[in-house]
Short mmCIF file of C-alpha atoms and ligand atoms in Angstrom, two decimals:
data_model
loop_
_atom_site.label_atom_id
_atom_site.label_comp_id
_atom_site.label_asym_id
_atom_site.label_seq_id
_atom_site.Cartn_x
_atom_site.Cartn_y
_atom_site.Cartn_z
CA MET A 1 -21.17 15.19 19.72
CA THR A 2 -23.29 14.61 16.60
CA ASN A 3 -24.86 11.17 16.45
CA LEU A 4 -24.17 9.70 13.03
CA GLY A 5 -26.39 6.68 13.71
CA HIS A 6 -26.03 2.92 13.69
CA HIS A 7 -25.01 1.06 10.56
CA ARG A 8 -24.78 -2.56 9.64
CA VAL A 9 -21.22 -1.93 8.48
CA VAL A 10 -18.88 1.05 8.64
CA ILE A 11 -15.95 1.13 6.23
CA ILE A 12 -12.91 3.25 7.09
CA GLY A 13 -11.24 4.74 4.01
CA ALA A 14 -12.37 5.43 0.46
CA GLY A 15 -9.37 4.19 -1.50
CA PHE A 16 -9.32 1.06 -3.64
CA GLY A 17 -10.15 -1.06 -0.55
CA GLY A 18 -13.07 0.97 0.77
CA ILE A 19 -14.60 1.55 -2.66
CA GLY A 20 -14.31 -2.14 -3.57
CA ALA A 21 -15.84 -3.19 -0.23
CA SER A 22 -18.73 -0.77 -0.65
CA ILE A 23 -19.49 -2.10 -4.13
CA ARG A 24 -19.54 -5.72 -2.97
CA LEU A 25 -21.59 -4.96 0.18
CA ALA A 26 -24.16 -3.07 -1.89
CA GLU A 27 -24.42 -6.01 -4.29
CA ALA A 28 -25.12 -8.26 -1.30
CA GLY A 29 -27.77 -5.83 -0.04
CA ILE A 30 -25.83 -4.95 3.12
CA GLU A 31 -26.39 -1.44 4.48
CA HIS A 32 -23.18 0.51 5.17
CA VAL A 33 -21.40 3.86 5.07
CA ILE A 34 -17.79 4.87 4.38
CA VAL A 35 -15.89 7.41 6.43
CA GLU A 36 -12.93 9.07 4.72
CA LYS A 37 -10.60 11.56 6.39
CA ALA A 38 -9.68 13.35 3.15
CA ASP A 39 -11.98 15.67 1.24
CA GLU A 40 -11.84 13.38 -1.78
CA VAL A 41 -12.10 9.70 -2.49
CA GLY A 42 -9.02 7.88 -3.82
CA GLY A 43 -6.95 7.00 -0.75
CA THR A 44 -3.28 6.75 -1.62
CA TRP A 45 -4.03 7.95 -5.16
CA TRP A 46 -5.34 11.20 -3.73
CA ALA A 47 -2.72 11.62 -1.00
CA ASN A 48 0.25 11.09 -3.33
CA ARG A 49 0.22 13.99 -5.76
CA TYR A 50 3.94 14.61 -6.09
CA PRO A 51 5.26 15.45 -9.55
CA GLY A 52 5.74 12.30 -11.61
CA CYS A 53 3.57 10.11 -9.38
CA ARG A 54 2.73 7.06 -11.43
CA CYS A 55 1.87 3.43 -10.76
CA ASP A 56 4.68 0.99 -11.47
CA VAL A 57 2.12 -1.80 -11.95
CA PRO A 58 0.72 -2.06 -15.50
CA SER A 59 -2.54 -0.13 -15.97
CA HIS A 60 -4.58 -3.07 -17.26
CA LEU A 61 -3.86 -4.97 -14.05
CA TYR A 62 -4.06 -2.01 -11.70
CA SER A 63 -7.84 -1.67 -11.71
CA PHE A 64 -10.85 -3.60 -10.47
CA SER A 65 -11.45 -6.75 -12.51
CA PHE A 66 -15.13 -5.82 -12.75
CA ALA A 67 -14.47 -2.26 -13.90
CA LEU A 68 -11.77 -2.40 -16.55
CA ASN A 69 -10.89 0.95 -18.05
CA PRO A 70 -10.43 0.76 -21.84
CA ASP A 71 -9.31 4.41 -21.86
CA TRP A 72 -5.99 4.20 -19.99
CA SER A 73 -3.67 6.52 -21.90
CA ASP A 74 -0.44 4.74 -20.92
CA THR A 75 0.56 1.18 -20.09
CA TYR A 76 1.65 2.60 -16.67
CA SER A 77 -0.82 5.22 -15.46
CA LEU A 78 -0.04 8.55 -13.89
CA GLN A 79 -1.66 9.42 -10.55
CA PRO A 80 -4.26 11.90 -11.91
CA GLU A 81 -5.62 9.25 -14.28
CA ILE A 82 -5.84 6.60 -11.54
CA HIS A 83 -7.57 9.09 -9.28
CA ARG A 84 -10.06 9.97 -12.04
CA TYR A 85 -10.68 6.24 -12.55
CA LEU A 86 -11.41 5.69 -8.85
CA ARG A 87 -13.73 8.68 -8.70
CA LYS A 88 -15.61 7.41 -11.76
CA VAL A 89 -15.95 3.89 -10.31
CA ALA A 90 -17.23 5.40 -7.04
CA ASP A 91 -19.81 7.44 -9.00
CA ASP A 92 -20.82 4.67 -11.38
CA TYR A 93 -21.42 2.16 -8.58
CA GLY A 94 -23.24 4.56 -6.25
CA VAL A 95 -20.41 4.55 -3.69
CA THR A 96 -19.98 8.34 -3.65
CA GLN A 97 -23.35 8.90 -1.99
CA ARG A 98 -22.35 6.59 0.89
CA VAL A 99 -19.07 8.36 1.67
CA HIS A 100 -18.72 10.85 4.53
CA LEU A 101 -15.75 12.93 3.39
CA GLY A 102 -13.58 14.88 5.83
CA THR A 103 -14.51 12.36 8.53
CA GLU A 104 -11.57 10.90 10.39
CA VAL A 105 -11.94 7.98 12.76
CA THR A 106 -10.29 8.86 16.05
CA ALA A 107 -11.32 5.72 17.95
CA ALA A 108 -13.23 2.49 17.39
CA ARG A 109 -14.07 0.36 20.43
CA TRP A 110 -15.74 -3.05 20.50
CA ASP A 111 -18.68 -2.98 22.93
CA ASP A 112 -18.91 -6.56 24.13
CA GLU A 113 -22.30 -6.02 25.80
CA ALA A 114 -24.02 -4.56 22.79
CA LYS A 115 -21.91 -6.58 20.32
CA ARG A 116 -21.14 -3.61 18.15
CA TRP A 117 -18.34 -1.22 17.27
CA LEU A 118 -18.58 2.28 18.78
CA ILE A 119 -16.83 4.65 16.45
CA GLU A 120 -15.71 8.19 17.21
CA THR A 121 -14.90 10.58 14.39
CA ASN A 122 -14.08 14.26 14.17
CA ALA A 123 -17.63 14.77 12.82
CA GLY A 124 -19.54 12.74 15.40
CA SER A 125 -20.04 9.24 16.69
CA MET A 126 -21.63 6.19 15.09
CA SER A 127 -21.90 2.50 15.73
CA ALA A 128 -21.70 -0.55 13.52
CA GLY A 129 -22.35 -4.27 13.61
CA ALA A 130 -19.13 -4.79 11.69
CA LEU A 131 -16.13 -2.62 10.92
CA ILE A 132 -14.03 -2.81 7.76
CA SER A 133 -10.74 -1.00 8.07
CA ALA A 134 -9.41 0.02 4.67
CA HIS A 135 -7.15 2.69 6.15
CA GLY A 136 -4.18 1.65 4.03
CA PHE A 137 -0.82 0.55 5.34
CA LEU A 138 1.07 3.01 3.16
CA SER A 139 -0.85 6.00 4.45
CA GLU A 140 1.16 7.28 7.39
CA PRO A 141 4.29 9.16 6.31
CA ALA A 142 7.54 8.18 8.04
CA ILE A 143 9.16 11.48 8.95
CA PRO A 144 12.70 10.91 10.24
CA HIS A 145 13.84 13.21 12.95
CA PHE A 146 16.93 15.14 11.89
CA ALA A 147 18.56 17.39 14.47
CA GLY A 148 17.59 21.00 13.83
CA ILE A 149 14.62 20.20 11.56
CA GLU A 150 12.33 22.42 13.69
CA SER A 151 14.42 25.49 12.94
CA PHE A 152 15.11 24.69 9.29
CA THR A 153 14.17 27.83 7.34
CA GLY A 154 13.31 26.09 4.07
CA GLN A 155 10.13 24.21 3.25
CA VAL A 156 9.87 20.53 4.20
CA MET A 157 7.49 18.23 2.32
CA HIS A 158 6.94 14.50 2.57
CA SER A 159 6.19 12.84 -0.78
CA ALA A 160 2.69 11.92 0.42
CA GLN A 161 2.01 15.46 1.68
CA TRP A 162 3.02 17.34 -1.41
CA ASP A 163 1.99 20.98 -1.56
CA PRO A 164 0.77 21.38 -5.17
CA SER A 165 1.18 25.15 -4.94
CA TYR A 166 4.95 24.84 -4.31
CA ASP A 167 7.02 25.59 -7.39
CA VAL A 168 10.50 24.01 -7.45
CA ASN A 169 11.48 26.08 -10.48
CA GLY A 170 14.89 27.69 -9.89
CA LYS A 171 15.08 26.37 -6.32
CA ARG A 172 17.79 24.49 -4.42
CA VAL A 173 16.16 21.18 -3.67
CA GLY A 174 17.16 18.27 -1.45
CA VAL A 175 15.53 14.85 -1.82
CA ILE A 176 16.06 12.27 0.91
CA GLY A 177 15.43 8.69 -0.13
CA THR A 178 15.88 6.47 -3.18
CA GLY A 179 12.76 4.29 -3.04
CA ALA A 180 9.78 3.94 -5.37
CA SER A 181 8.58 7.49 -4.62
CA ALA A 182 11.99 9.19 -4.96
CA VAL A 183 12.79 7.63 -8.33
CA GLN A 184 9.60 9.19 -9.68
CA ILE A 185 10.12 12.61 -8.06
CA VAL A 186 13.80 13.14 -8.88
CA PRO A 187 13.60 13.28 -12.72
CA LEU A 188 10.89 15.94 -12.75
CA VAL A 189 12.41 18.04 -10.01
CA GLN A 190 15.87 17.87 -11.63
CA LYS A 191 14.49 19.45 -14.81
CA GLU A 192 13.21 22.51 -12.94
CA ALA A 193 15.48 22.94 -9.94
CA LYS A 194 18.50 25.20 -9.97
CA GLN A 195 20.39 22.65 -7.91
CA LEU A 196 19.32 19.18 -6.77
CA TYR A 197 20.93 17.15 -4.00
CA VAL A 198 19.82 13.54 -3.68
CA PHE A 199 20.67 12.09 -0.29
CA GLN A 200 21.12 8.36 -0.71
CA ARG A 201 21.53 5.96 2.18
CA THR A 202 21.09 2.82 0.09
CA PRO A 203 21.08 2.63 -3.72
CA ALA A 204 18.06 1.01 -5.36
CA TRP A 205 17.92 -1.61 -8.10
CA ILE A 206 16.76 0.38 -11.12
CA LEU A 207 15.25 -1.57 -13.99
CA PRO A 208 14.45 -0.34 -17.49
CA HIS A 209 10.89 0.97 -17.73
CA ARG A 210 8.77 -0.61 -20.46
CA GLY A 211 5.93 1.92 -20.39
CA ARG A 212 4.49 3.50 -23.52
CA PRO A 213 1.39 5.44 -24.49
CA ILE A 214 -1.57 3.26 -25.44
CA ARG A 215 -2.52 4.00 -29.04
CA ALA A 216 -5.97 5.30 -30.01
CA TRP A 217 -6.73 2.14 -32.02
CA GLU A 218 -5.87 -0.08 -29.03
CA ARG A 219 -8.24 1.91 -26.81
CA ALA A 220 -10.97 1.65 -29.45
CA LEU A 221 -10.39 -2.10 -29.64
CA TYR A 222 -10.64 -2.52 -25.84
CA ARG A 223 -13.83 -0.47 -25.83
CA ARG A 224 -15.40 -2.54 -28.60
CA VAL A 225 -14.09 -5.96 -27.52
CA PRO A 226 -13.59 -5.96 -23.73
CA ALA A 227 -12.54 -9.63 -23.88
CA ILE A 228 -9.27 -8.54 -25.52
CA GLN A 229 -8.45 -6.21 -22.63
CA ARG A 230 -9.32 -9.00 -20.18
CA LEU A 231 -6.91 -11.28 -22.05
CA VAL A 232 -4.13 -8.66 -21.93
CA ARG A 233 -4.77 -8.22 -18.20
CA GLN A 234 -4.57 -11.97 -17.68
CA LEU A 235 -1.28 -12.21 -19.58
CA VAL A 236 0.26 -9.37 -17.55
CA TYR A 237 -0.96 -11.04 -14.36
CA LEU A 238 0.55 -14.42 -15.28
CA ARG A 239 3.86 -12.89 -16.39
CA ASN A 240 4.18 -11.12 -13.03
CA GLU A 241 3.38 -14.29 -11.09
CA LEU A 242 6.47 -15.90 -12.66
CA LEU A 243 8.54 -13.80 -10.25
CA ILE A 244 7.12 -15.43 -7.15
CA LEU A 245 8.98 -18.72 -7.12
CA PRO A 246 12.46 -17.18 -7.55
CA ALA A 247 11.59 -14.54 -4.95
CA LEU A 248 10.58 -17.24 -2.50
CA LEU A 249 13.64 -19.33 -3.17
CA HIS A 250 15.96 -16.39 -3.78
CA GLY A 251 17.06 -18.12 -6.97
CA LYS A 252 18.32 -17.88 -10.54
CA ARG A 253 15.68 -15.64 -12.04
CA LEU A 254 16.84 -12.90 -9.67
CA ASP A 255 20.28 -13.11 -11.31
CA LEU A 256 18.61 -12.20 -14.58
CA ILE A 257 17.09 -9.16 -12.90
CA ARG A 258 20.45 -8.24 -11.45
CA LYS A 259 22.05 -8.42 -14.89
CA MET A 260 19.27 -6.39 -16.48
CA ALA A 261 19.63 -3.69 -13.81
CA LEU A 262 23.45 -3.61 -14.01
CA ASP A 263 23.30 -3.30 -17.83
CA HIS A 264 20.79 -0.47 -17.45
CA LEU A 265 23.07 1.25 -14.93
CA GLU A 266 26.10 0.88 -17.18
CA ALA A 267 24.23 2.24 -20.19
CA GLN A 268 22.88 5.24 -18.29
CA ILE A 269 25.82 6.13 -16.02
CA PRO A 270 29.14 6.26 -17.90
CA ASP A 271 31.06 7.63 -14.87
CA PRO A 272 32.49 4.58 -12.99
CA GLU A 273 32.72 6.45 -9.69
CA LEU A 274 29.05 7.46 -9.77
CA ARG A 275 28.13 3.98 -10.98
CA ALA A 276 29.88 2.42 -8.00
CA LYS A 277 27.83 4.60 -5.65
CA LEU A 278 24.67 3.51 -7.42
CA THR A 279 25.37 -0.22 -7.34
CA PRO A 280 23.33 -1.99 -4.68
CA THR A 281 24.96 -4.65 -2.53
CA PHE A 282 21.75 -6.46 -1.56
CA ALA A 283 19.77 -8.92 -3.68
CA PRO A 284 17.39 -7.46 -6.25
CA GLY A 285 13.80 -7.86 -5.09
CA CYS A 286 14.70 -7.54 -1.41
CA LYS A 287 13.14 -4.08 -1.66
CA ARG A 288 10.58 -3.12 -4.24
CA LEU A 289 12.14 -3.11 -7.73
CA THR A 290 12.00 0.35 -9.24
CA PRO A 291 11.67 0.60 -13.03
CA THR A 292 12.56 4.00 -14.52
CA ASN A 293 14.45 5.33 -17.53
CA ASP A 294 14.72 8.91 -16.23
CA TYR A 295 16.08 8.56 -12.71
CA LEU A 296 19.71 7.63 -13.41
CA PRO A 297 20.20 10.29 -16.13
CA ALA A 298 18.74 12.87 -13.70
CA LEU A 299 21.39 11.88 -11.15
CA ALA A 300 24.13 12.34 -13.75
CA ALA A 301 22.84 15.80 -14.77
CA PRO A 302 25.14 18.80 -14.12
CA ASN A 303 22.71 20.38 -11.63
CA THR A 304 22.50 17.18 -9.51
CA GLU A 305 24.78 15.93 -6.79
CA LEU A 306 24.34 12.43 -5.35
CA VAL A 307 25.26 12.69 -1.69
CA THR A 308 26.09 9.43 0.04
CA ASP A 309 27.36 10.77 3.35
CA GLY A 310 24.85 10.52 6.17
CA ILE A 311 22.80 13.50 7.29
CA ASN A 312 24.03 15.06 10.49
CA GLU A 313 21.76 18.04 11.03
CA LEU A 314 19.76 20.87 9.55
CA ARG A 315 21.02 24.33 10.40
CA GLY A 316 19.20 27.45 9.21
CA ASP A 317 18.81 26.91 5.48
CA GLU A 318 21.56 24.26 5.37
CA ILE A 319 21.72 20.51 5.50
CA VAL A 320 24.96 19.26 6.99
CA THR A 321 26.32 15.80 6.27
CA THR A 322 28.59 13.67 8.46
CA ASP A 323 31.66 14.81 6.51
CA GLY A 324 30.92 18.37 7.71
CA VAL A 325 29.83 19.70 4.30
CA ALA A 326 26.88 22.13 4.42
CA ARG A 327 24.57 22.54 1.43
CA GLN A 328 21.99 25.30 1.17
CA LEU A 329 18.40 24.33 0.42
CA ASP A 330 15.12 26.09 -0.32
CA VAL A 331 13.13 22.91 0.06
CA LEU A 332 13.72 19.46 1.49
CA ILE A 333 11.63 16.63 0.04
CA LEU A 334 11.29 13.62 2.28
CA ALA A 335 10.77 10.57 0.09
CA THR A 336 11.36 8.56 3.24
CA GLY A 337 8.48 6.11 3.01
CA PHE A 338 5.74 5.13 5.41
CA ARG A 339 5.16 3.77 8.87
CA VAL A 340 3.96 0.31 7.99
CA THR A 341 4.82 -2.25 10.65
CA ASP A 342 4.64 0.52 13.29
CA ASN A 343 1.56 2.19 11.79
CA THR A 344 -0.29 4.07 14.51
CA PHE A 345 -3.82 3.68 13.14
CA PRO A 346 -4.28 0.31 14.95
CA ALA A 347 -3.78 2.25 18.22
CA ARG A 348 -7.28 3.64 17.60
CA ILE A 349 -8.91 0.20 17.48
CA VAL A 350 -9.79 -1.28 20.87
CA GLY A 351 -10.79 -4.94 21.04
CA ARG A 352 -12.67 -7.24 23.41
CA ALA A 353 -10.02 -7.19 26.15
CA GLY A 354 -9.77 -3.39 26.17
CA ARG A 355 -6.40 -3.48 24.40
CA THR A 356 -5.65 -1.76 21.13
CA LEU A 357 -4.61 -3.68 18.05
CA ARG A 358 -1.33 -1.74 18.22
CA GLU A 359 -0.70 -2.97 21.78
CA VAL A 360 -1.38 -6.55 20.74
CA TRP A 361 0.99 -6.23 17.79
CA ASP A 362 3.64 -4.50 19.91
CA ASP A 363 3.76 -7.56 22.18
CA ASP A 364 4.93 -9.59 19.24
CA SER A 365 4.53 -8.65 15.56
CA MET A 366 1.79 -7.44 13.31
CA GLY A 367 -0.33 -10.46 12.43
CA GLY A 368 -3.83 -11.66 11.75
CA TYR A 369 -5.70 -14.45 10.04
CA ASN A 370 -5.87 -14.43 6.24
CA GLY A 371 -4.56 -10.85 6.52
CA THR A 372 -8.14 -9.93 7.36
CA THR A 373 -9.32 -10.79 10.90
CA PHE A 374 -7.77 -10.59 14.37
CA ALA A 375 -8.35 -12.73 17.46
CA GLY A 376 -9.98 -10.65 20.18
CA PHE A 377 -11.34 -8.11 17.69
CA PRO A 378 -14.76 -9.50 16.74
CA ASN A 379 -16.42 -8.39 13.52
CA LEU A 380 -13.33 -6.42 12.48
CA PHE A 381 -12.08 -6.92 8.95
CA MET A 382 -9.03 -5.28 7.45
CA LEU A 383 -8.31 -4.78 3.78
CA ALA A 384 -4.67 -5.03 2.72
CA GLY A 385 -3.88 -6.22 6.25
CA PRO A 386 -0.79 -8.06 7.53
CA ASN A 387 1.00 -10.29 5.00
CA THR A 388 -1.19 -9.29 2.07
CA GLY A 389 1.53 -7.13 0.52
CA ILE A 390 3.06 -8.01 -2.81
CA GLY A 391 5.90 -6.38 -4.67
CA HIS A 392 5.42 -7.99 -8.04
CA THR A 393 1.78 -7.49 -8.95
CA SER A 394 -1.29 -5.41 -8.22
CA LEU A 395 -2.48 -4.87 -4.65
CA VAL A 396 -5.94 -4.36 -6.13
CA TYR A 397 -5.93 -8.10 -6.91
CA MET A 398 -5.29 -8.88 -3.23
CA ILE A 399 -7.98 -6.46 -2.08
CA GLU A 400 -10.50 -7.99 -4.48
CA ALA A 401 -9.55 -11.45 -3.21
CA GLN A 402 -10.48 -10.39 0.34
CA LEU A 403 -13.91 -9.05 -0.58
CA PRO A 404 -15.86 -12.32 -0.98
CA TYR A 405 -14.42 -13.49 2.33
CA ILE A 406 -15.49 -10.34 4.18
CA VAL A 407 -18.90 -10.19 2.54
CA GLY A 408 -19.33 -13.92 3.29
CA ALA A 409 -18.58 -13.29 6.98
CA ILE A 410 -20.96 -10.34 7.20
CA LYS A 411 -23.69 -12.31 5.42
CA HIS A 412 -23.11 -15.13 7.89
CA LEU A 413 -23.62 -12.68 10.77
CA GLN A 414 -26.77 -11.35 9.17
CA ASP A 415 -28.36 -14.55 7.89
CA ASN A 416 -27.71 -16.65 11.00
CA HIS A 417 -28.45 -14.02 13.65
CA VAL A 418 -24.87 -14.25 14.83
CA ALA A 419 -23.77 -11.23 16.85
CA ALA A 420 -20.03 -11.76 16.84
CA LEU A 421 -17.39 -13.67 14.91
CA ASP A 422 -13.96 -13.85 16.49
CA VAL A 423 -11.16 -15.80 14.83
CA ARG A 424 -9.80 -18.60 17.01
CA PRO A 425 -6.31 -17.74 18.35
CA ASP A 426 -5.01 -21.23 17.55
CA VAL A 427 -6.14 -20.89 13.93
CA GLN A 428 -4.50 -17.46 13.69
CA ALA A 429 -1.27 -18.75 15.25
CA ALA A 430 -1.09 -21.73 12.86
CA TYR A 431 -1.72 -19.43 9.91
CA ASN A 432 1.11 -17.09 10.93
CA GLU A 433 3.48 -19.99 11.45
CA MET A 434 2.72 -21.17 7.93
CA ILE A 435 3.36 -17.66 6.55
CA GLN A 436 6.67 -17.31 8.39
CA ARG A 437 7.81 -20.77 7.29
CA LYS A 438 7.24 -19.87 3.66
CA LEU A 439 9.05 -16.56 4.05
CA ARG A 440 12.12 -18.04 5.68
CA LEU A 441 14.25 -18.40 2.54
CA SER A 442 12.64 -15.60 0.57
CA VAL A 443 14.54 -12.69 -0.90
CA TRP A 444 12.55 -10.27 1.31
CA ASN A 445 13.93 -11.98 4.44
CA THR A 446 17.37 -13.04 3.30
CA GLY A 447 18.26 -10.54 0.56
CA GLY A 448 20.46 -8.44 2.84
CA CYS A 449 18.49 -5.20 2.91
CA SER A 450 16.40 -3.37 5.44
CA SER A 451 12.96 -2.53 4.14
CA TRP A 452 9.46 -1.66 5.31
CA TYR A 453 8.58 -5.34 4.80
CA LEU A 454 10.37 -6.22 8.04
CA ASP A 455 9.42 -5.07 11.53
CA LYS A 456 11.62 -4.14 14.47
CA LEU A 457 12.11 -7.83 15.29
CA GLY A 458 13.17 -8.56 11.72
CA ARG A 459 9.95 -10.50 11.14
CA ASN A 460 8.22 -10.12 7.80
CA SER A 461 4.66 -9.14 8.63
CA THR A 462 3.79 -7.57 5.31
CA ILE A 463 4.39 -9.91 2.37
CA TRP A 464 2.13 -12.69 1.07
CA PRO A 465 4.59 -15.52 0.40
CA ASP A 466 2.87 -17.45 -2.36
CA TYR A 467 1.19 -17.05 -5.71
CA THR A 468 -1.56 -14.47 -5.37
CA PHE A 469 -4.10 -16.86 -6.91
CA ASN A 470 -3.54 -19.09 -3.88
CA PHE A 471 -4.51 -16.18 -1.65
CA ALA A 472 -7.66 -15.68 -3.71
CA LYS A 473 -8.44 -19.40 -3.54
CA ARG A 474 -7.98 -19.41 0.23
CA LEU A 475 -10.33 -16.49 0.75
CA LYS A 476 -13.00 -17.55 -1.73
CA ARG A 477 -15.19 -18.99 1.01
CA PHE A 478 -15.69 -17.72 4.55
CA ASP A 479 -14.50 -20.58 6.80
CA VAL A 480 -16.85 -20.15 9.75
CA GLU A 481 -15.27 -23.16 11.47
CA SER A 482 -12.17 -21.04 12.14
CA TYR A 483 -14.23 -18.64 14.26
CA TYR A 484 -15.96 -18.49 17.61
CA GLN A 485 -19.53 -17.37 17.21
CA GLU A 486 -21.93 -15.64 19.54
CA VAL A 487 -25.63 -15.76 18.82
CA SER A 488 -27.40 -12.41 18.69
CA PRO A 489 -28.87 -11.43 22.09
CA THR A 490 -32.05 -10.26 20.36
CA GLN A 491 -32.63 -13.63 18.71
CA ALA A 492 -31.76 -15.98 21.53
CA PRO A 493 -30.34 -15.85 25.03
CA ALA A 494 -26.70 -14.85 24.72
CA GLN A 495 -25.04 -18.08 23.84
CA LEU A 496 -21.33 -18.31 24.08
CA VAL A 497 -19.91 -20.87 21.76
CA TYR A 498 -16.30 -20.16 22.59
CA GLY A 499 -13.79 -22.89 22.91
P1 NAP B 1 10.62 3.46 0.77
O1 NAP B 1 10.66 2.49 -0.33
O2 NAP B 1 10.43 2.96 2.15
O3 NAP B 1 11.95 4.31 0.66
C1 NAP B 1 12.29 5.23 1.63
C2 NAP B 1 13.65 5.80 1.29
O4 NAP B 1 13.99 6.78 2.27
C3 NAP B 1 14.76 4.76 1.32
O5 NAP B 1 15.66 5.02 0.30
C4 NAP B 1 15.38 4.97 2.69
O6 NAP B 1 16.72 4.60 2.77
C5 NAP B 1 15.26 6.47 2.80
N1 NAP B 1 15.28 6.92 4.19
C6 NAP B 1 14.34 6.70 5.14
N2 NAP B 1 14.71 7.27 6.30
C7 NAP B 1 15.91 7.86 6.07
C8 NAP B 1 16.81 8.59 6.87
N3 NAP B 1 16.55 8.83 8.16
N4 NAP B 1 17.96 9.05 6.31
C9 NAP B 1 18.22 8.79 5.02
N5 NAP B 1 17.42 8.10 4.21
C10 NAP B 1 16.28 7.65 4.73
O7 NAP B 1 9.47 4.57 0.54
P2 NAP B 1 8.74 5.00 -0.82
O8 NAP B 1 9.71 5.27 -1.88
O9 NAP B 1 7.77 6.06 -0.45
O10 NAP B 1 7.96 3.69 -1.21
C11 NAP B 1 7.18 3.00 -0.24
C12 NAP B 1 6.24 2.06 -0.92
O11 NAP B 1 5.19 2.81 -1.50
C13 NAP B 1 6.82 1.26 -2.04
O12 NAP B 1 7.57 0.15 -1.63
C14 NAP B 1 5.57 0.88 -2.79
O13 NAP B 1 4.93 -0.21 -2.20
C15 NAP B 1 4.73 2.13 -2.63
N6 NAP B 1 4.90 2.98 -3.82
C16 NAP B 1 4.40 2.47 -4.96
C17 NAP B 1 4.55 3.19 -6.10
C18 NAP B 1 3.99 2.62 -7.35
O14 NAP B 1 4.39 3.02 -8.41
N7 NAP B 1 3.06 1.66 -7.28
C19 NAP B 1 5.22 4.41 -6.11
C20 NAP B 1 5.70 4.90 -4.92
C21 NAP B 1 5.54 4.17 -3.76
P3 NAP B 1 17.13 3.07 3.10
O15 NAP B 1 16.82 2.31 1.86
O16 NAP B 1 18.56 3.12 3.42
O17 NAP B 1 16.28 2.64 4.26
#
């Protein structure tokens, strides 16, 4: 097995999280490398290349605060443009040269003797004083098992595993799912397919989309006066934060959203029978709100059928629903989401007690401290970890908020000859209690839907239940007092300062 050496820090993943972490570590003079399983940087914005893939967060907000892009062509960017942006940032900040592409972490084990992480990859092994996992919680496709899927004669593609060489033109296409991915896929596929079947288990709340191309003069202005783009970004950020209080209290403002969505539905779907099928029964915001102007008309198109009966089996080239009707398909697109609360990547991370992070979470629920560190997993930091998710604003904001905290911790290790930092279990438990208390009345917990925000116990281990600026404030400084520390064996006799 090739020895890929020892590093001060190893970062897993070269998406927004990994790239941001690398930039901040480099600024702090901390040696590190990034390992990325794909052959490209970009993370989710490289994996998701389905037709119509676009960010439903405004472009000016969906970027690093320190690397604004005056050249966005639309107020809501398409995937290729976001991917180009990430590649440019990685080049401009020297990240690209630190990335090992095509290198997938298969295991990472904390060595409590040597006080380091031992990391196995498909390209060799390496070790690290600290490990930053930026593997992404929306990176593992959820592939439902339908009876007969193994012998289905058509092509099957998950939205995050799109085959760009597949041409849907003139094909009979099935799409399963009605979430954020499906509402972007359906309009484009409908235009080209001979016949489209959309298999809906639960209708989504569809809001009008406010996107528009950004004019040449606006781009020139942002280029010449970056302060104006920063102001626009700030206004978008503040407007989005207004959604938090009603979401937490499940209150009035959500009624406004409901009305806006119902008006949109009525305007776009004249047929009352179809409209009834498309009217959600849960509270808006319980699942991610999906803005689009093209999805509902695509469902009403003559070559589309909205199928609301459950899926029974796949048989040859047919999909058979519970009412016994068989429909022939050339391709089945699974817009069925991701394994989030049951993500298997944590099964590769083995902590101090020899247990994986997955095993620890399976005992109870996914949880950590500040969404970043985990008791029993010293010197492990996770970007976009448990309860850092947000539905109303940019995840890049949350990732950026974590970076000073992580860099502060790693600097603490380095500057004070500390070998290991392990968050105190009591601190982690109190933190999670606080999170769960705040979530209790929220629309994500009480809105009457099932979503990837909730785990098998019905506990919400994904959403940050407060204003995002409060998350940033919390993580501004590394709170060493919340951690057990072990002094480096090379600097002093191993000194346990636990408990
Ligand atoms: P999702 O929101 O989890 O939706 C999955 C869909 O598949 C749901 O409609 C679900 O139905 C359906 N489904 C799952 N298993 C099924 C089964 N066995 N039979 C029938 N239907 C089934 O997944 P997603 O659309 O990929 O979005 C996931 C997340 O990715 C989003 O919430 C968002 O955070 C992110 N995303 C973001 C953007 C963006 O613009 N920023 C775009 C796409 C995705 P039920 O509702 O009945 O469970």
